Tab-separated table of C-alpha atoms in Angstrom:
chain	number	residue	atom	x	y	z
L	1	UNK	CA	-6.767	-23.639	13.937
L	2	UNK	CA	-3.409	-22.674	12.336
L	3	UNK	CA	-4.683	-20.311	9.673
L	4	UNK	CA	-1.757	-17.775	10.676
L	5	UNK	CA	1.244	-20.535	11.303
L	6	UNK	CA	4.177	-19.046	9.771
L	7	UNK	CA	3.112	-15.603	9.972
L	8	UNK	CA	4.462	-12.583	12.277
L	9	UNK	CA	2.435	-9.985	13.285
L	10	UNK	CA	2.361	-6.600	14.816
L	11	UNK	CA	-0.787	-5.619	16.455
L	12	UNK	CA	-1.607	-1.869	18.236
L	13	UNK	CA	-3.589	-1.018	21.525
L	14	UNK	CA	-3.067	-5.361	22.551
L	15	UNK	CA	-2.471	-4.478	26.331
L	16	UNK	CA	-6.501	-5.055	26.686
L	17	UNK	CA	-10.132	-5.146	24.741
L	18	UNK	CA	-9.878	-5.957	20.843
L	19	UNK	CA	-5.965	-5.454	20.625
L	20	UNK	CA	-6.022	-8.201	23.390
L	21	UNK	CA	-8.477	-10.192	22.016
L	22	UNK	CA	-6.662	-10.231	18.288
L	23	UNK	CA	-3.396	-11.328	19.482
L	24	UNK	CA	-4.677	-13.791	22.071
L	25	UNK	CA	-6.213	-15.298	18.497
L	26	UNK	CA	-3.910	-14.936	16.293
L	27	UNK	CA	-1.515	-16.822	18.383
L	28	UNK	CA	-3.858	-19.591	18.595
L	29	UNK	CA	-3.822	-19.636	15.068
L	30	UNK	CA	0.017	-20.447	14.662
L	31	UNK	CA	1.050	-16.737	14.589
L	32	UNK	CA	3.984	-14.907	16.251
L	33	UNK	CA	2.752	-12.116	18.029
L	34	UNK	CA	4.209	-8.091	19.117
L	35	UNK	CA	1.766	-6.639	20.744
L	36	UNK	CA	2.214	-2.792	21.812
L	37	UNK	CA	0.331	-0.430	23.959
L	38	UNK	CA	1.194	3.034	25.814
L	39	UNK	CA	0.295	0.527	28.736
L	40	UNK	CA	2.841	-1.468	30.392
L	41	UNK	CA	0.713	-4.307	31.988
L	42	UNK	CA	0.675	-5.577	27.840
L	43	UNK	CA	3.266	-7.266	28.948
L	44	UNK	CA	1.877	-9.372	31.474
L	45	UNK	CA	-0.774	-10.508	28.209
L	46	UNK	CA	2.192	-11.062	26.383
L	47	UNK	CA	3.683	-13.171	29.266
L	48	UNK	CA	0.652	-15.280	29.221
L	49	UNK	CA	0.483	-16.118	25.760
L	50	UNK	CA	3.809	-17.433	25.912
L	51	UNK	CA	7.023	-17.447	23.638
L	52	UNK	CA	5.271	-17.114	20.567
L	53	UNK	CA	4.302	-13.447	22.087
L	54	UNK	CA	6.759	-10.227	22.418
L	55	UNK	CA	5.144	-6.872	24.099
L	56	UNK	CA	6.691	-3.517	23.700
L	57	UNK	CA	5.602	-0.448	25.169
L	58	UNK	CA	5.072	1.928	22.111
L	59	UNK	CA	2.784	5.105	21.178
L	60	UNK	CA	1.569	4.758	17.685
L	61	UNK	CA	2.095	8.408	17.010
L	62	UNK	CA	5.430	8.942	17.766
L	63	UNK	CA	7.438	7.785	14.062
L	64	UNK	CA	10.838	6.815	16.130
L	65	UNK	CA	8.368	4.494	18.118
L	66	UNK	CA	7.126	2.814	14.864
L	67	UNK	CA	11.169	2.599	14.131
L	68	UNK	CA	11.784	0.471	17.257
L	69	UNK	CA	8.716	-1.479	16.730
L	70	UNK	CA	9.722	-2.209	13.590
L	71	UNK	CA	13.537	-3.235	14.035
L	72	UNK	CA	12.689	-5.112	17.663
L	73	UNK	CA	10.364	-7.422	15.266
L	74	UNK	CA	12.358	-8.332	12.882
L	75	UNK	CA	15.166	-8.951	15.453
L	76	UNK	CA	13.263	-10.732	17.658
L	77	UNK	CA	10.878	-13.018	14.802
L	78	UNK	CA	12.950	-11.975	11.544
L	79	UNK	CA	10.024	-11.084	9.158
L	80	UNK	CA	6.565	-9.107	9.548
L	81	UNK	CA	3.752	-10.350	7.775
L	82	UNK	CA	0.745	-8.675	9.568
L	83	UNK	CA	0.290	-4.933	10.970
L	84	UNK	CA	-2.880	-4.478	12.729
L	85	UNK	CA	-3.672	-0.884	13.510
L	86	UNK	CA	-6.077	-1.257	16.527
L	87	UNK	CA	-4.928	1.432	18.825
L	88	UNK	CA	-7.513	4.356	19.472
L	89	UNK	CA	-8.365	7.349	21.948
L	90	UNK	CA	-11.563	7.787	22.803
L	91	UNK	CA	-12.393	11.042	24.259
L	92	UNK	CA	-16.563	11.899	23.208
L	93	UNK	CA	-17.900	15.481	23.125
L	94	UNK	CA	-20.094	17.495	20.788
L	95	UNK	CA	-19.003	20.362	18.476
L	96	UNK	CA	-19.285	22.993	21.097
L	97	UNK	CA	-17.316	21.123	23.760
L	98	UNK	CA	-14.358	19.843	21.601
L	99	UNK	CA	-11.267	22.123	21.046
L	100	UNK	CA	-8.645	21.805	18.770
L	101	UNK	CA	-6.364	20.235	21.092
L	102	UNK	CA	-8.829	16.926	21.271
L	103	UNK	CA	-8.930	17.010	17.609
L	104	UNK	CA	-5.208	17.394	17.218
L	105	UNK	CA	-4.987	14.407	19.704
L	106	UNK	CA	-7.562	11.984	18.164
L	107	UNK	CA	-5.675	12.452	14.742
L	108	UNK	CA	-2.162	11.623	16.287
L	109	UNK	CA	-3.372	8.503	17.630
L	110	UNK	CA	-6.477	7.300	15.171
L	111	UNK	CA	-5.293	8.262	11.805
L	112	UNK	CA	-1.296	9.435	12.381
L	113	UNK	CA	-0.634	6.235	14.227
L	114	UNK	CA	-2.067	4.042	11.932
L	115	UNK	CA	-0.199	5.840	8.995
L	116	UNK	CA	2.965	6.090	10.314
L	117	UNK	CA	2.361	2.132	11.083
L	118	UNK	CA	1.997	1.324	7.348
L	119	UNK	CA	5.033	3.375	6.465
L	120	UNK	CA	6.992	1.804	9.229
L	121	UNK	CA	6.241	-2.119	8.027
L	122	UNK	CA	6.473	-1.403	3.804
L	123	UNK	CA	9.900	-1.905	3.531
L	124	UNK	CA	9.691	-5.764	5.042
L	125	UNK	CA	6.127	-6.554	3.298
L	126	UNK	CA	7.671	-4.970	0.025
L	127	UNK	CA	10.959	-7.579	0.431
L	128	UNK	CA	8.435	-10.334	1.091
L	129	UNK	CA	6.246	-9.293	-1.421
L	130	UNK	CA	3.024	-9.547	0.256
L	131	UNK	CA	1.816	-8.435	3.574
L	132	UNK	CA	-1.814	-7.957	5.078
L	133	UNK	CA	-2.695	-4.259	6.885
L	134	UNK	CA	-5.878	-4.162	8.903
L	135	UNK	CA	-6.967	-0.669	10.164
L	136	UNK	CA	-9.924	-0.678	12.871
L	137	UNK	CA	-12.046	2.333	12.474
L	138	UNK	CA	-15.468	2.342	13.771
L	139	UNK	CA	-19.083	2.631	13.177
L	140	UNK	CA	-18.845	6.087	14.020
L	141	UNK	CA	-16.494	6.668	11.299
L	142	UNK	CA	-19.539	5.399	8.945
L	143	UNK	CA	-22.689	6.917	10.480
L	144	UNK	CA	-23.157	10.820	11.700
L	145	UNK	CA	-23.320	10.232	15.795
L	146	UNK	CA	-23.867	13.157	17.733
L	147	UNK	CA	-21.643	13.889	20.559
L	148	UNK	CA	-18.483	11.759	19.165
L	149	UNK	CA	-16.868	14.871	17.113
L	150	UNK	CA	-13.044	14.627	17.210
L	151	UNK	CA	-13.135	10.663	17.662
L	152	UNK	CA	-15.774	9.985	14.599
L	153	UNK	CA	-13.500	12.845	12.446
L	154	UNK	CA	-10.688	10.927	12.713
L	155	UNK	CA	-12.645	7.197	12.133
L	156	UNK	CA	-14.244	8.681	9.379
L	157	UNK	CA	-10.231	9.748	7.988
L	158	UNK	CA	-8.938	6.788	8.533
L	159	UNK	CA	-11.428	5.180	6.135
L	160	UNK	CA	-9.954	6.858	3.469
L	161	UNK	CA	-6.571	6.800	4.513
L	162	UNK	CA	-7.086	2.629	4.243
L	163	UNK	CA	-8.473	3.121	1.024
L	164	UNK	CA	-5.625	5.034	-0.670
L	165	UNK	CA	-3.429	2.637	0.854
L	166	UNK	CA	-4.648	-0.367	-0.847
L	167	UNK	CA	-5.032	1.164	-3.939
L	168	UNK	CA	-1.358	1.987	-3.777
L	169	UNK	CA	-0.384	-1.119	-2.867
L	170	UNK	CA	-2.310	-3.635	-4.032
L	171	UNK	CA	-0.438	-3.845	-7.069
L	172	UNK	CA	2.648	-4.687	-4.696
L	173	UNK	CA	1.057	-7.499	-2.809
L	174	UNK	CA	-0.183	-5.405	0.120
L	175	UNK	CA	-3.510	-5.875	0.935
L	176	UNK	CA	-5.079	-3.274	3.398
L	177	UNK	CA	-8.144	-4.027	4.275
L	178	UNK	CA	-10.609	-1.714	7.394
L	179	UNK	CA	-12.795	-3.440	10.017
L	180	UNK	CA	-15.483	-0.837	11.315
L	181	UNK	CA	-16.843	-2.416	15.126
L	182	UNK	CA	-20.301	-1.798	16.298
L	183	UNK	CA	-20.937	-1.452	20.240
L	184	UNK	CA	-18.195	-3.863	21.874
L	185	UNK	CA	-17.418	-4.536	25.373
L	186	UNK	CA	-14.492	-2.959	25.744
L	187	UNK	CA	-12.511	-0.485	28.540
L	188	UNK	CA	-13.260	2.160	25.887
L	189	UNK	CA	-17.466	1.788	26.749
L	190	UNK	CA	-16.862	0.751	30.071
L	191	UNK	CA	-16.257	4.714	30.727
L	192	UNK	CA	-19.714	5.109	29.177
L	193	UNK	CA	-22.308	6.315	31.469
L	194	UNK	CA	-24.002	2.517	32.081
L	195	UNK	CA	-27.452	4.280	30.884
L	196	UNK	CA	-25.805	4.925	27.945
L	197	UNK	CA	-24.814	2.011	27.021
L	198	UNK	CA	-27.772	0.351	27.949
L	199	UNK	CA	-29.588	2.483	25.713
L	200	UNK	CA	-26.736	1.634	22.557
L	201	UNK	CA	-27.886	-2.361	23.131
L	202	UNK	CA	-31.211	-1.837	23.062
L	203	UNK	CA	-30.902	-0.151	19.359
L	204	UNK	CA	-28.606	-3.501	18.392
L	205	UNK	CA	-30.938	-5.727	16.268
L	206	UNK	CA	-28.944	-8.499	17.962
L	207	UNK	CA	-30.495	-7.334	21.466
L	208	UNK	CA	-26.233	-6.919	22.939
L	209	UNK	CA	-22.977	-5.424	22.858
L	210	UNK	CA	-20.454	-7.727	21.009
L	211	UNK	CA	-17.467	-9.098	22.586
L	212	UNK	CA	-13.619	-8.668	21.555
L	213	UNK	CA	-13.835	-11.975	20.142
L	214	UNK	CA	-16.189	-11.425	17.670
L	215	UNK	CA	-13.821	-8.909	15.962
L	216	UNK	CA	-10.740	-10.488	16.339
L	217	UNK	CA	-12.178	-13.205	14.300
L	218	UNK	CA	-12.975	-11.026	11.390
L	219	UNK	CA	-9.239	-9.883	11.967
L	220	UNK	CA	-8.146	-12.817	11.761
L	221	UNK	CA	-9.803	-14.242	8.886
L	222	UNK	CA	-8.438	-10.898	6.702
L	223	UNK	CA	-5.086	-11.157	7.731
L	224	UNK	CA	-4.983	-15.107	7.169
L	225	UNK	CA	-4.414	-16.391	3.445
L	226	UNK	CA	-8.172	-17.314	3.218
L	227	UNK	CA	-8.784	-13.291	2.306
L	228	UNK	CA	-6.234	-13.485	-0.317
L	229	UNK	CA	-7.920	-11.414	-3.053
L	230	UNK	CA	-9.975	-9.256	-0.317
L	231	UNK	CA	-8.242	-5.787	-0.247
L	232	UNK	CA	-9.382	-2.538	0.242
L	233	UNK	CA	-12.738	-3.522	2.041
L	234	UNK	CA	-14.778	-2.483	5.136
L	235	UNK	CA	-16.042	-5.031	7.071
L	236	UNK	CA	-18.912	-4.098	9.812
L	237	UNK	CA	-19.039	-6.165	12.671
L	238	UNK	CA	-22.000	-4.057	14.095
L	239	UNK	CA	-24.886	-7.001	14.668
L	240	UNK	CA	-26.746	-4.853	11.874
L	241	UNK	CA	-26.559	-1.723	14.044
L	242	UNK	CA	-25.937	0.455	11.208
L	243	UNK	CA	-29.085	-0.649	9.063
């Protein structure tokens, strides 16, 4: 424990599932914590992790909310050290059945958000001189799933969007760094069809869905010091799902 004492971090979509999971962790570890979410009841997470915890209520594609986020951080904890870029929307149809206002809305909050995150927390990491960025895509942004258009599109984009950004900033002590979850027990499956899902396990070579956990672990372990000369990689926490 206490890989992340000192540390101040910012983490998206933490009102439930991995977002929870991460900064329920990462507090553990020593870290001060801001969660946000579109959802109020993060607060009552926040509440139970204690004073070490701050929630605001925040969607990750509007820029004046990054602004807030931003300034009520380094009011309330004086540095950031840590953006994690976990919010998603999750919305799955095939070609046919997705219009260009799903797309438009997938983007905003999957690949916008996560940008306009990055952008919001450079000028702090640049007067620090380091800083650690952690952008969850998904294994549908690495593998060509039918039925997933608009939410895959934008995984698959913010891959790349993570890439430029560490090899922009690397050089300025910014590592950015993408985690790609498999199948994980989430609210975001839970709206699944449970045949569905059933069916997703039994392709896992691990024989089960993962838990939140499992990825905030690998979260945590990039944004701590121990992944100090890890930047601009994709982990897969997918229990070999993708093989």
């Amino acid at each position: 424990m206490g890989r992340l004492t000192g540390k101040v971090a910012i983490i998206t979509g933490a009102a439930s599932g991995q977002g929870e999971a991460e900064a329920r962790l990462f507090a553990a570890e020593g870290a001060k914590v801001v969660l946000t979410d579109v959802q109020a009841f993060g607060k009552t997470v926040a509440a139970e992790i204690g004073e070490s915890a701050l929630f605001i209520q925040h969607n990750v594609s509007s820029e004046i909310g990054w602004e807030r986020v931003v300034n009520e951080t380094l009011a309330h904890f004086g540095r950031i050290d840590i953006l994690v870029n976990n919010a998603a929307t999750y919305d799955p149809k095939s070609l046919v059945d997705t219009t260009a206002e799903a797309l438009e809305h997938h983007f905003r909050v999957n690949t916008l958000g996560p940008m306009l995150g990055m952008q919001a927390v450079l000028k702090p990491m640049l007067a620090a001189g380091n800083g650690s960025i952690i952008n969850i895509s998904s294994i549908s942004g690495l593998r060509n799933i039918p039925g997933q258009v608009a939410y895959a599109t934008s995984k698959w984009a913010l891959r790349g969007l993570s890439g430029c950004a560490a090899a922009e900033l690397g050089r300025q002590g910014i590592r950015v760094n993408t985690v790609c979850p498999g199948m994980i027990r989430t609210p975001m499956i839970d709206r699944n069809p449970p045949e569905l899902n059933a069916q997703g396990e039994a392709m896992v070579p691990l024989g089960r869905a993962g838990e939140p956990h499992e990825v905030a672990e690998v979260v945590a372990f990039l944004a701590s010091d121990a992944a100090s000369y890890i930047n601009g990689a994709e982990l897969v926490v997918d229990a070999g799902l993708r093989l």
